[in-house]
CSV table of C-alpha atoms and ligand atoms in Angstrom, one decimal:
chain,number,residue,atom,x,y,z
A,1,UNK,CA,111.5,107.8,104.3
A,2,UNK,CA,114.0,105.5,106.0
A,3,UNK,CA,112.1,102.3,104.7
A,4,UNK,CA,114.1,99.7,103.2
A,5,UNK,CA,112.0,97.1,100.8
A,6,UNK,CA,113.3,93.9,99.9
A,7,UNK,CA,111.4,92.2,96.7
A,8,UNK,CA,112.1,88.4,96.4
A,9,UNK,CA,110.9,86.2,93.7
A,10,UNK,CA,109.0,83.3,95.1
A,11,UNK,CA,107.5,82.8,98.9
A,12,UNK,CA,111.0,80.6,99.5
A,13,UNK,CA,113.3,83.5,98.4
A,14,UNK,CA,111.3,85.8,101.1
A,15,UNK,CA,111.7,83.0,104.2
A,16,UNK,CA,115.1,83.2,103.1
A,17,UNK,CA,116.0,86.9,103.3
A,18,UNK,CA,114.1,87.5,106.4
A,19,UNK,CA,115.6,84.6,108.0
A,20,UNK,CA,119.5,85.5,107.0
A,21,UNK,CA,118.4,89.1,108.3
A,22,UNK,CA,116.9,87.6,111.5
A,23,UNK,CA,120.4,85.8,112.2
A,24,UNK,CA,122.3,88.8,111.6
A,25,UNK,CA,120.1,90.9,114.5
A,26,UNK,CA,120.7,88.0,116.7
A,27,UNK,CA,124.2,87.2,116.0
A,28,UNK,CA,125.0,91.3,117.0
A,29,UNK,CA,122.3,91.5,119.6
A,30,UNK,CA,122.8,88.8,122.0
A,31,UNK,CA,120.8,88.7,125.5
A,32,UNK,CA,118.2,91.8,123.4
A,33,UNK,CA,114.8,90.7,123.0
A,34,UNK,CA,112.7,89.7,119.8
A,35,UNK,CA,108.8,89.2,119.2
A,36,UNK,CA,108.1,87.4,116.1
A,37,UNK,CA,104.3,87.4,114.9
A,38,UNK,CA,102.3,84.0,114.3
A,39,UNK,CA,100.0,83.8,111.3
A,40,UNK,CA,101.0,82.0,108.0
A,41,UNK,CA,103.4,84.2,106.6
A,42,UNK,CA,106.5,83.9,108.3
A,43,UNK,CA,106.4,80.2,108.9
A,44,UNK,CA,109.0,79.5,106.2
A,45,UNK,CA,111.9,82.2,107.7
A,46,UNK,CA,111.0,80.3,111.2
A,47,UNK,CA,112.1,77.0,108.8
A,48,UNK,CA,114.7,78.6,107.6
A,49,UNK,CA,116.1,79.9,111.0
A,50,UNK,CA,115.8,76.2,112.2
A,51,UNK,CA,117.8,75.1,109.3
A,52,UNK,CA,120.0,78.1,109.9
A,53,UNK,CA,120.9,76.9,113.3
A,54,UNK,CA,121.6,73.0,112.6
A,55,UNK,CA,124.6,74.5,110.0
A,56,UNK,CA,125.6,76.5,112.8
A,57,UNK,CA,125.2,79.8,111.5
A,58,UNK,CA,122.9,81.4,114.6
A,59,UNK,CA,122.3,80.3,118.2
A,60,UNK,CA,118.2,81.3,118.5
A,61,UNK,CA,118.8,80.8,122.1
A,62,UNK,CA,120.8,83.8,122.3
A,63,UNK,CA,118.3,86.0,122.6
A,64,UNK,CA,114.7,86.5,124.9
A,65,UNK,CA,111.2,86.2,123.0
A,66,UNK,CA,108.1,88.1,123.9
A,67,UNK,CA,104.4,86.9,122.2
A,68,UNK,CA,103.3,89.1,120.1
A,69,UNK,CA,99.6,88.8,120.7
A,70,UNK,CA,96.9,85.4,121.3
A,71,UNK,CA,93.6,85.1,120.6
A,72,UNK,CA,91.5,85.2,124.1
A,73,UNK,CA,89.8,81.9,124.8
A,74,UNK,CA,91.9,79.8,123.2
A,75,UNK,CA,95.3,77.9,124.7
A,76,UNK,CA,97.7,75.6,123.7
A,77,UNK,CA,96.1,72.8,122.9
A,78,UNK,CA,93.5,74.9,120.1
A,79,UNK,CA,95.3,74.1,116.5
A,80,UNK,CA,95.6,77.8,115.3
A,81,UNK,CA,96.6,79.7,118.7
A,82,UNK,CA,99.4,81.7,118.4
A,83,UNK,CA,101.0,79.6,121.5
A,84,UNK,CA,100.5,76.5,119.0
A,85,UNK,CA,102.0,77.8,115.8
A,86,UNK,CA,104.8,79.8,117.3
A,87,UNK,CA,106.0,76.2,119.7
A,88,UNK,CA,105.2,73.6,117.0
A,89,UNK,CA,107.0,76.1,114.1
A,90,UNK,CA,110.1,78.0,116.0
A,91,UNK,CA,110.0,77.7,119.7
A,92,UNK,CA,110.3,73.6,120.3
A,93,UNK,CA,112.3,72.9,116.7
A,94,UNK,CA,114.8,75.5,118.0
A,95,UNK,CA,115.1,74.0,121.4
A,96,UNK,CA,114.2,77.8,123.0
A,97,UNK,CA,115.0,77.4,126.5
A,98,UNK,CA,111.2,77.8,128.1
A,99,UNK,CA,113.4,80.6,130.8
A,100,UNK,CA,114.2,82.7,127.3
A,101,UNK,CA,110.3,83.0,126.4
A,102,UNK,CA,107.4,84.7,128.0
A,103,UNK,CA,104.0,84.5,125.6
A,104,UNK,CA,100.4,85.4,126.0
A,105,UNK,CA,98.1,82.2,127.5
A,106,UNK,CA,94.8,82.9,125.9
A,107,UNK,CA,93.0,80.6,128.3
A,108,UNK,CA,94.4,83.1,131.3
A,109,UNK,CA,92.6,85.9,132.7
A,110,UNK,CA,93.4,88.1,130.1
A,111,UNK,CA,93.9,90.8,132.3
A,112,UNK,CA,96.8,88.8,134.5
A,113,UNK,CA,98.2,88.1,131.2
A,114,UNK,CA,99.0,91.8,130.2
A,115,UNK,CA,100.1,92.3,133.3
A,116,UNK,CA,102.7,89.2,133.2
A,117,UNK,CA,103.6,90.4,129.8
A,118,UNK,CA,104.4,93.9,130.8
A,119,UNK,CA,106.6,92.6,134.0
A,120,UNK,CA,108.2,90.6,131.3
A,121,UNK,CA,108.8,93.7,129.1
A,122,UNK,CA,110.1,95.5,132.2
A,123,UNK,CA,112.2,92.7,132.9
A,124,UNK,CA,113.9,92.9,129.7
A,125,UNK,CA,113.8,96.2,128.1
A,126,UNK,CA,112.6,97.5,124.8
A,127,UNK,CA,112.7,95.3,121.8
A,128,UNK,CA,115.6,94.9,119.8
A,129,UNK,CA,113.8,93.7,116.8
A,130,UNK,CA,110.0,92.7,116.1
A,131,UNK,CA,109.0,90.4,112.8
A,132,UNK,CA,105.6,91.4,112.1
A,133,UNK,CA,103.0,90.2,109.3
A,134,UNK,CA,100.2,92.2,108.0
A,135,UNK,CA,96.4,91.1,108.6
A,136,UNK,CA,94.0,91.9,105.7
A,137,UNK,CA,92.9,95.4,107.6
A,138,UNK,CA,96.8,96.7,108.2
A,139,UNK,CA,96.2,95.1,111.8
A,140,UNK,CA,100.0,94.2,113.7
A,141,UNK,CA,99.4,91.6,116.2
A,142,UNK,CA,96.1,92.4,117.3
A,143,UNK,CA,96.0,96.5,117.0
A,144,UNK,CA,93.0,96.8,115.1
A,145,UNK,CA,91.9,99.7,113.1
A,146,UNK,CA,91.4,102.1,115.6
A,147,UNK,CA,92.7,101.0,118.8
A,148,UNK,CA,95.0,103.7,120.4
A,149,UNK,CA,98.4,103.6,120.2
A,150,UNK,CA,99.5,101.5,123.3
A,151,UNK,CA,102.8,101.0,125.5
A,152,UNK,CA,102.6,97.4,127.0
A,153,UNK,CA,99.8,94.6,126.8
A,154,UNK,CA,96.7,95.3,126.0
A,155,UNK,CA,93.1,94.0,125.7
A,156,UNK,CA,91.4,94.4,122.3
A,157,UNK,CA,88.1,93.5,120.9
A,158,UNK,CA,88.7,91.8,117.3
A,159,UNK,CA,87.6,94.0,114.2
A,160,UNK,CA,85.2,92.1,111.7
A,161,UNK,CA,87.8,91.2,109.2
A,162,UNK,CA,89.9,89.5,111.7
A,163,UNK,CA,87.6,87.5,112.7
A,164,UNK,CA,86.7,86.2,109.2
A,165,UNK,CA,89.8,85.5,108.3
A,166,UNK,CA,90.6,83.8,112.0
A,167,UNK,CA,88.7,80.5,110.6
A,168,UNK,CA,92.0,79.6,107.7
A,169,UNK,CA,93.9,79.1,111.0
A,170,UNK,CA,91.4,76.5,113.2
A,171,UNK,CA,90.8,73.2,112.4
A,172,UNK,CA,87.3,73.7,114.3
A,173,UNK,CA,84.6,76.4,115.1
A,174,UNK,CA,86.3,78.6,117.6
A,175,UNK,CA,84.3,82.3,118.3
A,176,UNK,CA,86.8,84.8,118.9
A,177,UNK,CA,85.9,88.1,119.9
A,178,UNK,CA,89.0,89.8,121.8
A,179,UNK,CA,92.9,89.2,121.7
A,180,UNK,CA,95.2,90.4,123.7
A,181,UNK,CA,98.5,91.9,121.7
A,182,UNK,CA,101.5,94.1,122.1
A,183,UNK,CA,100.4,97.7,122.4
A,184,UNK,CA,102.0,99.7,119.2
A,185,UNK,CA,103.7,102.2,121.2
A,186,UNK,CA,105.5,98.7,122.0
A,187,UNK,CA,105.9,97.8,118.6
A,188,UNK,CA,106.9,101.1,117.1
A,189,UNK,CA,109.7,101.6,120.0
A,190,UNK,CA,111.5,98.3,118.6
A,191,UNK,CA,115.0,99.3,117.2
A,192,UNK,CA,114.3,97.4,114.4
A,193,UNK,CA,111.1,96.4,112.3
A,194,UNK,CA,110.7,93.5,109.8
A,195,UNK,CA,107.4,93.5,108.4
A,196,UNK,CA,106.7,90.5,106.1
A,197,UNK,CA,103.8,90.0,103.4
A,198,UNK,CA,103.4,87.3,101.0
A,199,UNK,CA,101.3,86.6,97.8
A,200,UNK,CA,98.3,88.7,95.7
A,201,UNK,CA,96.2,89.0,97.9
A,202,UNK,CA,98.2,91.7,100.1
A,203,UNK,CA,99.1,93.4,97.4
A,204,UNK,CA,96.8,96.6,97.3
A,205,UNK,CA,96.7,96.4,100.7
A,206,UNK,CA,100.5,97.0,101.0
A,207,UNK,CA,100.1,99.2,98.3
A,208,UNK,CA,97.5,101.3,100.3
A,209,UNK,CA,99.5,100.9,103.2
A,210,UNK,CA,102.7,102.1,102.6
A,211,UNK,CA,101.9,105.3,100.2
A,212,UNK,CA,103.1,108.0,102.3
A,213,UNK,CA,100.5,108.8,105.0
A,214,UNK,CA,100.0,107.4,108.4
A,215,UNK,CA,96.4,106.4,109.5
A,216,UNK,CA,95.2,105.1,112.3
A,217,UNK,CA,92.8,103.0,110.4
A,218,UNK,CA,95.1,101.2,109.2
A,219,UNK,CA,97.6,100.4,112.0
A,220,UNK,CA,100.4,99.2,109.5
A,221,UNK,CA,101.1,102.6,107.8
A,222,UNK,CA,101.7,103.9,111.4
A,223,UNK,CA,105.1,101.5,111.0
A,224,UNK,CA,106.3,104.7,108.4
A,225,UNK,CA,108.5,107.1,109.2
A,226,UNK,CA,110.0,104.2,111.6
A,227,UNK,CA,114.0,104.8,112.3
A,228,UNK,CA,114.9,100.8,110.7
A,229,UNK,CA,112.0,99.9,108.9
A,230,UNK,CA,112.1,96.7,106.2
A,231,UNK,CA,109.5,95.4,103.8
A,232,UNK,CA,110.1,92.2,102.9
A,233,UNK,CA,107.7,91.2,100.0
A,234,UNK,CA,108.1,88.4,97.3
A,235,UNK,CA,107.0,89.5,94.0
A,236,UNK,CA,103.4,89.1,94.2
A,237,UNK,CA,102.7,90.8,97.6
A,238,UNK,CA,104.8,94.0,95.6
A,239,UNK,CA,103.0,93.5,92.3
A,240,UNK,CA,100.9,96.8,92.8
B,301,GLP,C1,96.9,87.5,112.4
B,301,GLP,C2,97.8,87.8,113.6
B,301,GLP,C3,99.0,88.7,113.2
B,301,GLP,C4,99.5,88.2,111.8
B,301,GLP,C5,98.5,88.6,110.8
B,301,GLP,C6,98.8,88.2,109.4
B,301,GLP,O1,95.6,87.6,112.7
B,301,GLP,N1,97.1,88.4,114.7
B,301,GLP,O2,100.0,88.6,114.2
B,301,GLP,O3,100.8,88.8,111.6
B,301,GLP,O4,97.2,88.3,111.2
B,301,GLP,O5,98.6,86.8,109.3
B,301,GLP,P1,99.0,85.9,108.0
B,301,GLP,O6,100.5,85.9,107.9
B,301,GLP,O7,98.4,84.6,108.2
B,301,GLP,O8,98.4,86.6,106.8
């Protein structure tokens, strides 16, 4: 298998190596395009890349963004949408020109919104690199257990787990019940794949993951096999 894993000691150690190998991609791909996934686990690298570009060492502008995925319902303004983590963590610290990023508008019909997201995708061509994370059931973006393997936007209804785990992100009741997320035909098509996990309690799920067999129950260990795959872990995420 073609998988590279990177094991890092602490949390800070991980931000860091997926942030340096971030810069690299974008320093050697300029004008490509990147989708980086919300959630809590790569908010340090999007630190780190901040940081990175105030020493001078990357231009994030350099390259185009796509959304990975949004929660249907909810919109800027909800504290745990994807549009608000990814603008108040990467997007407005690193001054992204808004013409350099296209991302899903839960509030939207979500319909239009796959369809605006796949004129963007047209627009730009495949990705050049995606940063994913790992939900608790080997979900990427929103591909849920299950859901067929996708080119483009799509509509999904939210497994169980997702939605349980949905609340450590809202600062209020929001009921979620569909997303809308990068197909993983999409996903799997990037010319390069970070996938980041972080701490014990992805640890038998990465473990389960990435044995050796792809399932489409869990939509993570589809990511094997993958041409420039790497699993960046820190040392308790990898302790199994
Ligand atoms: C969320 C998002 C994913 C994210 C994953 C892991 O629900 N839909 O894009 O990568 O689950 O999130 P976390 O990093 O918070 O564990």
């Amino acid at each position: 298998m073609s998988m590279k894993k990177i094991i890092a000691e602490t949390y800070e150690e991980l931000s860091r190596e997926t942030s340096q190998r971030i810069a690299m991609f974008i320093r050697e791909n300029p004008d490509s395009l990147v989708c980086f996934a919300a959630g809590d686990t790569p908010l340090g690298t999007y630190s780190e890349l901040v940081k990175m570009q105030a020493a001078g060492e990357v231009n994030l502008s350099d390259v185009y963004y796509a959304g990975l995925d949004e929660w249907i319902g909810l919109g800027e303004n909800d504290k745990g949408s994807c549009y608000q983590v990814m603008h108040d963590h990467f997007y407005n610290p690193a001054r992204i020109p808004k013409e350099r990023i296209h991302v899903f508008d839960g509030l939207k019909d979500p319909q239009i919104s796959c369809e605006q997201m796949n004129e963007w995708l047209a627009k730009r061509g495949k990705l050049g690199l995606t940063l994913l994370g790992i939900g608790m059931n080997g979900h990427l973006g929103f591909n849920e257990p299950n859901v067929p393997q996708a080119s483009g936007a799509i509509i999904v209804p939210l497994d169980e787990t997702t939605k349980t785990v949905s609340v450590k992100y809202f600062d209020k009741e929001l009921p979620v019940s569909m997303g809308v997320t990068l197909g993983l035909s999409t996903l799997l098509a990037a010319r390069e794949v970070l996938l980041i996990a972080s701490g014990e309690k992805k640890a038998q799920l990465i473990r389960n993951t990435f044995n050796g067999t792809k399932n489409p129950a869990n939509p993570a260990s589809m990511l094997q096999g993958h041409p420039r795959l790497t699993l960046l872990l820190d040392r308790e995420a990898s302790g199994l």
